[in-house]
Coordinates of C-alpha atoms and ligand atoms in Angstrom, one line a residue:
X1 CA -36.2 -4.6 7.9
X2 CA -33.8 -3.3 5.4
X3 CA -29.9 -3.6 5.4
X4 CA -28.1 -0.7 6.0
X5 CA -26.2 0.3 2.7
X6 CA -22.6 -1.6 3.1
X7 CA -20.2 1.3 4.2
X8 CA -17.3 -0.7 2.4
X9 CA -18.9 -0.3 -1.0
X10 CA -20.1 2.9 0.1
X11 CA -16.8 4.7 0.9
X12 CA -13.4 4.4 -0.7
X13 CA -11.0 1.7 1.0
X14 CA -7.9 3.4 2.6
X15 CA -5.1 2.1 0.6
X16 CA -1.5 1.1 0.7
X17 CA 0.0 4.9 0.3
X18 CA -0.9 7.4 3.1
X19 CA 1.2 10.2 3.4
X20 CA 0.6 13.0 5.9
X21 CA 2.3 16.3 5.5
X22 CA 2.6 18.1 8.5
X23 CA 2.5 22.1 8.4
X24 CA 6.0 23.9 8.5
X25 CA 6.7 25.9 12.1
X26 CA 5.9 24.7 15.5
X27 CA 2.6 22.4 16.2
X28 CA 0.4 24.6 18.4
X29 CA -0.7 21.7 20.3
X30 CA 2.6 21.1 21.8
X31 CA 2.7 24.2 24.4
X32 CA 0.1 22.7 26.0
X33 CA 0.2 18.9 26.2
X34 CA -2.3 17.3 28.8
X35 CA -0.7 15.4 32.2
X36 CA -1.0 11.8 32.2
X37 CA -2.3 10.8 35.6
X38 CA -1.3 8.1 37.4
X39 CA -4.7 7.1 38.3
X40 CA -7.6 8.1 36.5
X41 CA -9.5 11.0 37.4
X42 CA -13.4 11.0 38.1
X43 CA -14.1 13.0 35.3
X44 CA -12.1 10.9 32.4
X45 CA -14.0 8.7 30.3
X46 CA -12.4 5.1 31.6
X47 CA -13.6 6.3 35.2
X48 CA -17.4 7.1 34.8
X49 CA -17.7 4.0 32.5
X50 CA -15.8 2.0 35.6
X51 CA -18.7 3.3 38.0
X52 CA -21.2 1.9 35.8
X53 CA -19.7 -1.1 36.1
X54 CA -18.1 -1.3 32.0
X55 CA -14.9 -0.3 30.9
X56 CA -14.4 2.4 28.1
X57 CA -11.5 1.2 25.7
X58 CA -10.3 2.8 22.5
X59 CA -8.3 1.4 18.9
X60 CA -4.8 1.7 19.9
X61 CA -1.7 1.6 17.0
X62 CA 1.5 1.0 18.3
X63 CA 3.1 3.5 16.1
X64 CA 1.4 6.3 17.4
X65 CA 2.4 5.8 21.5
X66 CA 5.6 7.8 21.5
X67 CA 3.8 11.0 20.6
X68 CA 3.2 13.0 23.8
X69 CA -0.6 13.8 23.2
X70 CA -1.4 10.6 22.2
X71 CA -0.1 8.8 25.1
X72 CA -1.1 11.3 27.1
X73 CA -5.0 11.5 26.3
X74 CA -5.0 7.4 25.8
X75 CA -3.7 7.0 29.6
X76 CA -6.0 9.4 31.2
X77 CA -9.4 8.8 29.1
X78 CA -9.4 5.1 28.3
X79 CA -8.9 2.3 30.6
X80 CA -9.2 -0.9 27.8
X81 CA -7.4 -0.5 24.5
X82 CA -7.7 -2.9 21.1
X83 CA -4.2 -3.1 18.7
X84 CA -6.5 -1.8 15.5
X85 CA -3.9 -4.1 13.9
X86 CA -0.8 -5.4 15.2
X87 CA -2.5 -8.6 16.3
X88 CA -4.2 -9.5 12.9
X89 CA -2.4 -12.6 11.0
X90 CA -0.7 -10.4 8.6
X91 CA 0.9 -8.9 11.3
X92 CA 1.4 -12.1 13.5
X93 CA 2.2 -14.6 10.8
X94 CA 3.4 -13.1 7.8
X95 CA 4.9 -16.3 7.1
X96 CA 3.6 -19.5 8.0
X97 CA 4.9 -21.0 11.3
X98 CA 7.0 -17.6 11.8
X99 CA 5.2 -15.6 14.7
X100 CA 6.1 -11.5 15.5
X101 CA 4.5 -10.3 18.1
X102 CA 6.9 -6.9 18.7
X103 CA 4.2 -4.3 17.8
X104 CA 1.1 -6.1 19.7
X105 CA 3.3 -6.7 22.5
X106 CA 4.5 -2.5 22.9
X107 CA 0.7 -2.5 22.9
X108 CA 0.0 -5.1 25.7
X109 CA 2.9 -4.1 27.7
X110 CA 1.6 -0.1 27.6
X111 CA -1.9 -1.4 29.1
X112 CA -0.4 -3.7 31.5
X113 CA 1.6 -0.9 33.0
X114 CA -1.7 1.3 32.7
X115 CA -3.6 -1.0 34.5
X116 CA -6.2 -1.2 31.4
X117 CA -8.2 -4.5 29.8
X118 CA -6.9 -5.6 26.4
X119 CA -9.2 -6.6 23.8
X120 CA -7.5 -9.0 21.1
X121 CA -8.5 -8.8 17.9
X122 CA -8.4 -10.5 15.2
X123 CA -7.9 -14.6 15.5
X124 CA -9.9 -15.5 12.4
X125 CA -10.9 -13.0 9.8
X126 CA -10.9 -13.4 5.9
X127 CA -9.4 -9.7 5.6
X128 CA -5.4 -8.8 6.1
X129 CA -4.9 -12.3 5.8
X130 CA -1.7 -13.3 4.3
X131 CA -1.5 -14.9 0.9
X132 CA 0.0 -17.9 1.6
X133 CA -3.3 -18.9 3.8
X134 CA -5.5 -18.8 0.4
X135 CA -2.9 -21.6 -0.7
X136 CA -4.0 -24.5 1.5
X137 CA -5.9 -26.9 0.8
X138 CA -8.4 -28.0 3.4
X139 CA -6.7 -30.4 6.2
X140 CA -3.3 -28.1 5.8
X141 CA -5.7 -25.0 6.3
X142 CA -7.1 -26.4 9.3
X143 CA -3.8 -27.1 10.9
X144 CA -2.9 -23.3 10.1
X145 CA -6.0 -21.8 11.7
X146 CA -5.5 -24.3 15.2
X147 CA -1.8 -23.2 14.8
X148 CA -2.5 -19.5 14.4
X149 CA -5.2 -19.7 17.6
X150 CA -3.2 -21.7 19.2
X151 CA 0.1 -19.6 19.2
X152 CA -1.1 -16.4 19.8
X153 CA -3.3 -17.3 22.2
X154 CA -0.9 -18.8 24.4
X155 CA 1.8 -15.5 23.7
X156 CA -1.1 -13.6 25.3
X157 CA -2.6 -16.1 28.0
X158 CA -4.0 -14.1 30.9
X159 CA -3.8 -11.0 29.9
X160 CA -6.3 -10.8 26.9
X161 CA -10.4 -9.8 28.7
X162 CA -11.5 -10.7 25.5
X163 CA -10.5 -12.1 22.2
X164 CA -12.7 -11.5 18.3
X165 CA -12.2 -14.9 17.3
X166 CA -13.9 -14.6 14.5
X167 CA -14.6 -11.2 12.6
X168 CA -17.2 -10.6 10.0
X169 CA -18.1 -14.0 8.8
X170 CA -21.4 -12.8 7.6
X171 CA -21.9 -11.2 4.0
X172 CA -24.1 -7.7 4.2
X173 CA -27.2 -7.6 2.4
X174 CA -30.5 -9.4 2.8
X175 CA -29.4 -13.2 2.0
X176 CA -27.6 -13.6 5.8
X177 CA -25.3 -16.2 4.3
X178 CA -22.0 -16.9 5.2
X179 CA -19.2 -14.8 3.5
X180 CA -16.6 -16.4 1.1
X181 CA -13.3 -16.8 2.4
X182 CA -10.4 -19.7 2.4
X183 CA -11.7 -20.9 5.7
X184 CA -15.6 -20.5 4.8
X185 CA -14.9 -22.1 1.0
X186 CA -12.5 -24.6 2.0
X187 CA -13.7 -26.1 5.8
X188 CA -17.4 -25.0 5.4
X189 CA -19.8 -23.6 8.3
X190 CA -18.1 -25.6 11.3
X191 CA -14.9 -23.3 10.5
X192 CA -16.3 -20.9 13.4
X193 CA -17.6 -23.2 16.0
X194 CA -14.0 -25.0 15.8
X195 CA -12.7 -21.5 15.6
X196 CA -14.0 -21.5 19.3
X197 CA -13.3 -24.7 20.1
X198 CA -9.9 -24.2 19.6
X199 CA -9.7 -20.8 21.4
X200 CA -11.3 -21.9 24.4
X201 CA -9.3 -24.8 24.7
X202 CA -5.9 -22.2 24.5
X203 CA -7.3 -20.1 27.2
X204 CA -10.7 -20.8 28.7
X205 CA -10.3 -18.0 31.2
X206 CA -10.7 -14.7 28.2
X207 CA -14.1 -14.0 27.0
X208 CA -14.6 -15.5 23.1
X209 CA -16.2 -13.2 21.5
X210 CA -18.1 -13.2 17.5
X211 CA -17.2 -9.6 16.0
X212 CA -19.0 -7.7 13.0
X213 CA -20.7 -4.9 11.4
X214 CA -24.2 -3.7 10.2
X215 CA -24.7 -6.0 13.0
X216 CA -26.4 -3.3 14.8
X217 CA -29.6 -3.0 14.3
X218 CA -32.3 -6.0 13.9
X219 CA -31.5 -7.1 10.1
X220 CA -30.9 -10.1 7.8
X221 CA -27.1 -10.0 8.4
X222 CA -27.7 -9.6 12.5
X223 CA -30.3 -12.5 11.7
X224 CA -28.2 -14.6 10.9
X225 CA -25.6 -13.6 13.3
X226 CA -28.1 -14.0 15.7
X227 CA -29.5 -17.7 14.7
X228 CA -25.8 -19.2 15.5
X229 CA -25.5 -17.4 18.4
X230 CA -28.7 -19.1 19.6
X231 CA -27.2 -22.6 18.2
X232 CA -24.2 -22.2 20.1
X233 CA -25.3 -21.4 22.9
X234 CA -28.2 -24.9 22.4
X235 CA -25.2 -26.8 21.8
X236 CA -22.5 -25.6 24.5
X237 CA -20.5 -24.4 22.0
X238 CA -18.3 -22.0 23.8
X239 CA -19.4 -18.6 22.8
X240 CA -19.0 -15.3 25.6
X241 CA -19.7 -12.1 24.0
X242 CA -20.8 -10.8 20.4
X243 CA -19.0 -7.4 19.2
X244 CA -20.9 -4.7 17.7
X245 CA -18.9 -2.6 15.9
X246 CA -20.5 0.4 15.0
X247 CA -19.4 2.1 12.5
X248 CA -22.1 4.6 11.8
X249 CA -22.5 7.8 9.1
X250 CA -24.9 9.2 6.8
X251 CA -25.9 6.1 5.2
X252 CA -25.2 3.7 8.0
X253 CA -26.9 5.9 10.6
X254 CA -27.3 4.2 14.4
X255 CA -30.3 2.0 13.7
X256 CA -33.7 3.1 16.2
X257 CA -33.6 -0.4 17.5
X258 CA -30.1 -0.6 18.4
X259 CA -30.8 -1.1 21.9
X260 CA -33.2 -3.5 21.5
X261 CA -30.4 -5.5 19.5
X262 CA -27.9 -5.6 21.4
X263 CA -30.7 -6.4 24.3
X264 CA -32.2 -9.5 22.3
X265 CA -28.1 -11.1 21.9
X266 CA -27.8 -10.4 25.7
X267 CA -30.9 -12.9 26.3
X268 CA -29.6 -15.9 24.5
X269 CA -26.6 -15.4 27.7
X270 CA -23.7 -13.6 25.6
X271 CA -22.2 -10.2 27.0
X272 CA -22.2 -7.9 24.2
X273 CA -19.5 -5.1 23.6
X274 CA -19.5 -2.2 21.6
X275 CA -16.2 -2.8 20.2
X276 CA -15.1 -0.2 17.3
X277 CA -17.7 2.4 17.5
X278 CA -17.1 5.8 15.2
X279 CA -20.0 8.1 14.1
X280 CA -19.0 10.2 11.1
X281 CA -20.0 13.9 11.7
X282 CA -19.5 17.2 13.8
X283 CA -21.1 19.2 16.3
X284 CA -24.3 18.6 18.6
X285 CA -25.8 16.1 15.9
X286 CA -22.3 13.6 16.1
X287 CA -22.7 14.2 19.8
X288 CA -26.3 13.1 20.1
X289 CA -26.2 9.9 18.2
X290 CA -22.8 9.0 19.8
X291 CA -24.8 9.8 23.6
X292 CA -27.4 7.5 22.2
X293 CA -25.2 4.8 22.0
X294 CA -23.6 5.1 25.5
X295 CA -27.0 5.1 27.2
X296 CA -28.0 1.9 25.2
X297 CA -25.3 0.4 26.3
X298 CA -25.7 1.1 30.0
X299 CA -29.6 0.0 29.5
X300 CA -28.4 -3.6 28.7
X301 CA -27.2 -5.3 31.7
X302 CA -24.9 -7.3 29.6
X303 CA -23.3 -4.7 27.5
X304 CA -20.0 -4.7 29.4
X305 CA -18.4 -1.8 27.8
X306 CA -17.4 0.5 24.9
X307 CA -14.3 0.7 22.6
X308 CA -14.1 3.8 20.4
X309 CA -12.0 3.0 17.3
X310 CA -9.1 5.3 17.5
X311 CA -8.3 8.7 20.3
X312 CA -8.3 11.4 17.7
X313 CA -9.5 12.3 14.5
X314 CA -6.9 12.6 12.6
X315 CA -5.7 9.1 13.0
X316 CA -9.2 7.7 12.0
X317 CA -9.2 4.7 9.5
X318 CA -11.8 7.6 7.9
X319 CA -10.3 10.3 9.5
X320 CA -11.9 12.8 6.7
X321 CA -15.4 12.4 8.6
X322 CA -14.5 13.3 12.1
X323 CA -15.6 10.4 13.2
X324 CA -13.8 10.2 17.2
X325 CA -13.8 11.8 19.9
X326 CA -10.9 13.7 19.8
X327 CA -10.0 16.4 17.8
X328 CA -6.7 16.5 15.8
X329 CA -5.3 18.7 18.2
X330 CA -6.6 16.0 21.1
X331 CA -9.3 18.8 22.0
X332 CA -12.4 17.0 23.7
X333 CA -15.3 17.4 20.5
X334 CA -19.0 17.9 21.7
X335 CA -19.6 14.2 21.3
X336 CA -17.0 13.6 24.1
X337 CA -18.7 15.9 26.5
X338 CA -22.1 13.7 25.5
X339 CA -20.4 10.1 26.1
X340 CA -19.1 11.8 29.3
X341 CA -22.3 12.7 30.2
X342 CA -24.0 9.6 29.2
X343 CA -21.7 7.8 31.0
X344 CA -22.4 9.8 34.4
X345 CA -19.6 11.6 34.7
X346 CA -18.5 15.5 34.8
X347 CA -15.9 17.4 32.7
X348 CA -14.2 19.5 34.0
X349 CA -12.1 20.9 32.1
X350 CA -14.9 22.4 29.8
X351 CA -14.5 20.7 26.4
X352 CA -10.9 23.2 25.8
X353 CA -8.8 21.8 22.7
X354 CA -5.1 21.9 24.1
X355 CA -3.9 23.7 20.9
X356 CA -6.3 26.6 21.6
X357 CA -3.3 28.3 23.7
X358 CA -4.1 31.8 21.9
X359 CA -1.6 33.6 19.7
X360 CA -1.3 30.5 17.9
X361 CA 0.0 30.2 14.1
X362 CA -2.3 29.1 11.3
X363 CA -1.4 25.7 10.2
X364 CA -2.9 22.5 8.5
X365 CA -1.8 19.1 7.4
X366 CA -2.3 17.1 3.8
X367 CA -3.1 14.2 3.8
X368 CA -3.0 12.0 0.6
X369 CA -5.0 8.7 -0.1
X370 CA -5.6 6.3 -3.5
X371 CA -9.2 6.1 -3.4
X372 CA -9.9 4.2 -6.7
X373 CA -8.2 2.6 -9.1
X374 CA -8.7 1.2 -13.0
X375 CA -6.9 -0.2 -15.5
X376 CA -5.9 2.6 -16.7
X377 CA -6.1 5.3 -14.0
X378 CA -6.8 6.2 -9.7
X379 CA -8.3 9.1 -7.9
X380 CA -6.1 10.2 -5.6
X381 CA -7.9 12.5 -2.9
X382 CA -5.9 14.8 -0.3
X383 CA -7.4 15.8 3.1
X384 CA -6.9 19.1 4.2
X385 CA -7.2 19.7 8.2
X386 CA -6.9 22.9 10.1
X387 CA -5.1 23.4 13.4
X388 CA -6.2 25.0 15.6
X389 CA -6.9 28.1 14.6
X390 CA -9.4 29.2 11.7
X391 CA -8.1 29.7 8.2
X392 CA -9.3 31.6 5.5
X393 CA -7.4 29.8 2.9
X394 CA -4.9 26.6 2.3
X395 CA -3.0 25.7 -0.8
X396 CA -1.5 22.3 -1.7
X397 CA 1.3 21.7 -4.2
X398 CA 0.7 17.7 -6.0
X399 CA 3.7 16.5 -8.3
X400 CA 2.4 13.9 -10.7
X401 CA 5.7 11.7 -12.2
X402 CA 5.8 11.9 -16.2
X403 CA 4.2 10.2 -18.1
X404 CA 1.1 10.3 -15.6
X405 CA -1.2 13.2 -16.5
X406 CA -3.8 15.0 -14.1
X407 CA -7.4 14.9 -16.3
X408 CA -9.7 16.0 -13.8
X409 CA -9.8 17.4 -10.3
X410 CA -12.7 18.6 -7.7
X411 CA -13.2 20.3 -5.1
X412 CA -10.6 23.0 -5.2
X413 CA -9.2 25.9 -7.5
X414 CA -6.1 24.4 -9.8
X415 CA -3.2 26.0 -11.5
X416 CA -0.6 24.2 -13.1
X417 CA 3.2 24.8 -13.5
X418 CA 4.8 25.4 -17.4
X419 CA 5.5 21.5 -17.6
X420 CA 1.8 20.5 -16.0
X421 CA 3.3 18.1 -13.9
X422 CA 3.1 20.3 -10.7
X423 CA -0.7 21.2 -9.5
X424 CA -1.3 23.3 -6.8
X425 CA -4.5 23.2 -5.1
X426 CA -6.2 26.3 -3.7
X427 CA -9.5 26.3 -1.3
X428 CA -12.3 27.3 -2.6
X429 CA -13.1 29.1 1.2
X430 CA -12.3 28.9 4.7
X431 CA -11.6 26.2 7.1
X432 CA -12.8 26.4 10.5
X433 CA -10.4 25.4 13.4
X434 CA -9.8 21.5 13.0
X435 CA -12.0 21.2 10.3
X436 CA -11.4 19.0 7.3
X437 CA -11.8 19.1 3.9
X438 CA -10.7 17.2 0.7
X439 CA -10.1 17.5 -2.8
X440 CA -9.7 15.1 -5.7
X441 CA -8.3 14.4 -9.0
X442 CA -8.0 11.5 -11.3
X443 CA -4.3 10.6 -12.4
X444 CA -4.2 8.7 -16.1
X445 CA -1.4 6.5 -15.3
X446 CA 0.2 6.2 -18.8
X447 CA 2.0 3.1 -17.0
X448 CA 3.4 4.5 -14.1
X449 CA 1.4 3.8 -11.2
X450 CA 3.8 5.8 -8.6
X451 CA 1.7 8.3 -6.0
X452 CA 2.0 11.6 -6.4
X453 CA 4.0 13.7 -3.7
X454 CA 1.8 15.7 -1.9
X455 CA 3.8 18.8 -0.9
X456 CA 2.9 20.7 2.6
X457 CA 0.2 22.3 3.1
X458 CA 0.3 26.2 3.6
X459 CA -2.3 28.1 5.8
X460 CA -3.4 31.7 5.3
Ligands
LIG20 O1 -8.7 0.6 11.4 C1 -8.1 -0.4 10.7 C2 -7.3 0.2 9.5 O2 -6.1 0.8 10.1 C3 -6.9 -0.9 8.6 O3 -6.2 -0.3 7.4 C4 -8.1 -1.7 8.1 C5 -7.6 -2.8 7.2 O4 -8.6 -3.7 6.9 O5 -8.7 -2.3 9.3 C6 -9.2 -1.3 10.1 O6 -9.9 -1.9 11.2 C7 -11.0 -2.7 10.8 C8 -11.2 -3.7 11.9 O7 -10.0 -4.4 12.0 C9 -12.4 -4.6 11.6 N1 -13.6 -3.9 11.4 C10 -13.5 -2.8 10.4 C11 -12.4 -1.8 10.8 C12 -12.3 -0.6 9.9 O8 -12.1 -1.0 8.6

């Protein structure tokens, strides 16, 4: 079989500076802001995956539960939730031996209240991993990584379903060997079964789960994945679940024998959980391949539920490709109506994007990202989404800081201020409502490495 082609190397990495510029005037999607209910009604998500028996969870950041529509959409759709990172060790042990748990805990305390499952993630991973874990040598490193199980673990006892402890130990590509990291290079291949050890020794009662990607289909990386599954379970070491995450697009499409995948981990006695599933798309072709999904999920036994990574779009780790369920206006997309229907259940209220009140304003949002960078220069790429209603145009002011110069752009129409610093971007066409679009340009530095300010994006 071949490998799917690596998403990270084939899409830019969302970096330290994102910026979003909200539209001038009043957000349309405030007039009409959905009820949370109390208890769940028959036709959300969380409640047709409950009477199949699995629980339908979603990528939760803490920063994002005081808005209204968030909230709102996250208590009545979802009953499990994952912190997409305010449990990883940069954000749990910054500093060795110092443990913060404030924004995990808003998280855990929100689900609690919501009656819904928490799934805790990340115990052991070589990514957002703080520097001073690289450091150790081996026998310090070892203490670190039973410290860092141990202690947030026990913050969390009882209330965690399930726990990644380990995440993506497995390079992609066709060799299925183990990927390079301070615990990998320093303690060697046991690092994960002590990894579990350990956990299970904190709290035997949550399921201990192994958690990666291009994982999905039958491949040399799920191979591998596969054969220590199978040794683990030989040798009692104490394994529950494997995670699929499921992050598909173009060139990561869901794989024909996912269901057969997932199926064959299932046999060797491991639940397995779809745990950070987006599908990059639009329209009735996202909404097939993400119903696809949901019904192989419900045809293994042991598939004990779904986790979408992130409610709406336009909070997506790769919110430019649409990838959720949710619009950026927290209207239900054609791919929620087809998990919905997958999943048994009935909508009822028709698919209707709250911002659609009528008489609403044109408006759209900027949002800037550093997709690349040399020694000499970055690409700096700007998102463009509509509200909710259509646009025929959008333009974008960029201010690049002297002595940085613009030398190419894409994507859009420039003109340029007497000085050249300031750019303003106009589309090249229309935008349909709560589309997305980009543009680009490359930034020669000249030594100052500052982003550019993205101004706000006007509709017309
Ligand atoms: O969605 C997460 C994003 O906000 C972070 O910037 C990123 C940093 O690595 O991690 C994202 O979540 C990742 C998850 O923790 C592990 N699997 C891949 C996810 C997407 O990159």
């Amino acid at each position: 079989m071949t490998e799917h082609v690596p998403r990270r190397t084939a899409e830019p990495r969302r970096l330290r500076r994102t910026v979003v510029l909200a539209l001038t005037g009043a957000l349309a999607a405030a007039g009409l802001a959905v009820s949370a209910g109390a208890a769940q009604a028959a036709d959300s998500l969380g409640s047709a995956a409950t009477a199949k028996g699995r629980y339908f969870g979603t990528a939760v950041a803490s920063g994002h539960l005081g808005e209204t529509d968030y909230a709102a959409t996250l208590d009545r759709e979802f009953n499990a939730v994952t912190p997409e990172n305010e449990m990883k060790w940069d954000a749990t042990e910054s500093s060795r031996g110092n443990f913060t748990f404030g924004a995990a805990d808003q998280i855990v305390s929100h689900a609690k209240a919501k009656g819904m499952k928490v799934r805790g993630h990340t115990l052991v991973w070589y990514s957002q991993l703080p520097g001073w874990v690289g450091g150790l040598g081996a026998s310090d490193l070892q203490n670190a990584m039973d410290n860092h199980i141990t202690q947030v673990m026990q913050h969390y006892k009882g209330q965690i379903y399930a726990w990644d402890v380990v995440n993506e130990a497995f390079q992609d590509g066709g060799s299925g060997a183990r990927r390079s990291s301070p615990f990998q290079d320093k303690l060697g291949d046991g690092y994960i079964e002590h990894a579990f050890r350990t956990a299970h020794s904190v709290d035997p009662a949550a399921k201990l789960c192994y958690n990666d990607y291009n994982t999905d289909g039958v491949n040399a990386k799920s191979n591998a994945v596969y054969a220590m599954v199978k040794d683990f379970k030989q040798r009692g070491v104490p394994i529950d679940c494997v995670g699929f995450q499921s992050h598909f697009n173009s060139q990561s499409p869901v794989p024909g024998d996912y269901q057969a995948n997932l199926q064959r981990f299932a046999d060797l006695g491991v639940d397995v959980q779809i745990t950070e599933l987006d599908i990059e798309g639009s329209g009735s072709a996202q909404a097939t391949n993400y119903g696809n999904v949901v019904k192989a999920c419900l045809a293994v036994s042991r598939c004990t539920g779904m986790t979408v990574w992130g409610v709406t779009d336009k909070y997506s780790w790769r919110s430019s490709g649409t990838p959720l369920l949710f619009d950026g206006n927290y209207g239900k997309k054609p791919a929620y109506d087809a998990v919905l229907a997958a999943l048994g259940g009935s909508s009822s209220g028709g698919g209707t994007d709250p911002g659609d009140g009528g008489g609403s304003t044109k408006s759209c949002t900027a949002t800037y990202t550093e997709t690349q960078r040399w020694g000499d220069r970055f690409n700096g790429q700007v998102t463009i989404r509509a509200g909710s209603s259509a646009l025929s145009g959008w333009k974008v002011p960029v201010t690049v800081h002297s002595p940085q110069k613009v030398s190419t752009t894409w994507s859009g129409n420039p003109s340029w201020d007497a000085g050249g610093n300031v750019m303003t971007m106009a589309s090249t066409g229309g935008l349909a409502a709560g589309a997305t679009t980009s543009f680009g340009f490359t930034v020669m530095a000249n030594g100052t490495w500052t982003a550019p300010a993205v101004g706000a994006c006007t509709a017309s």
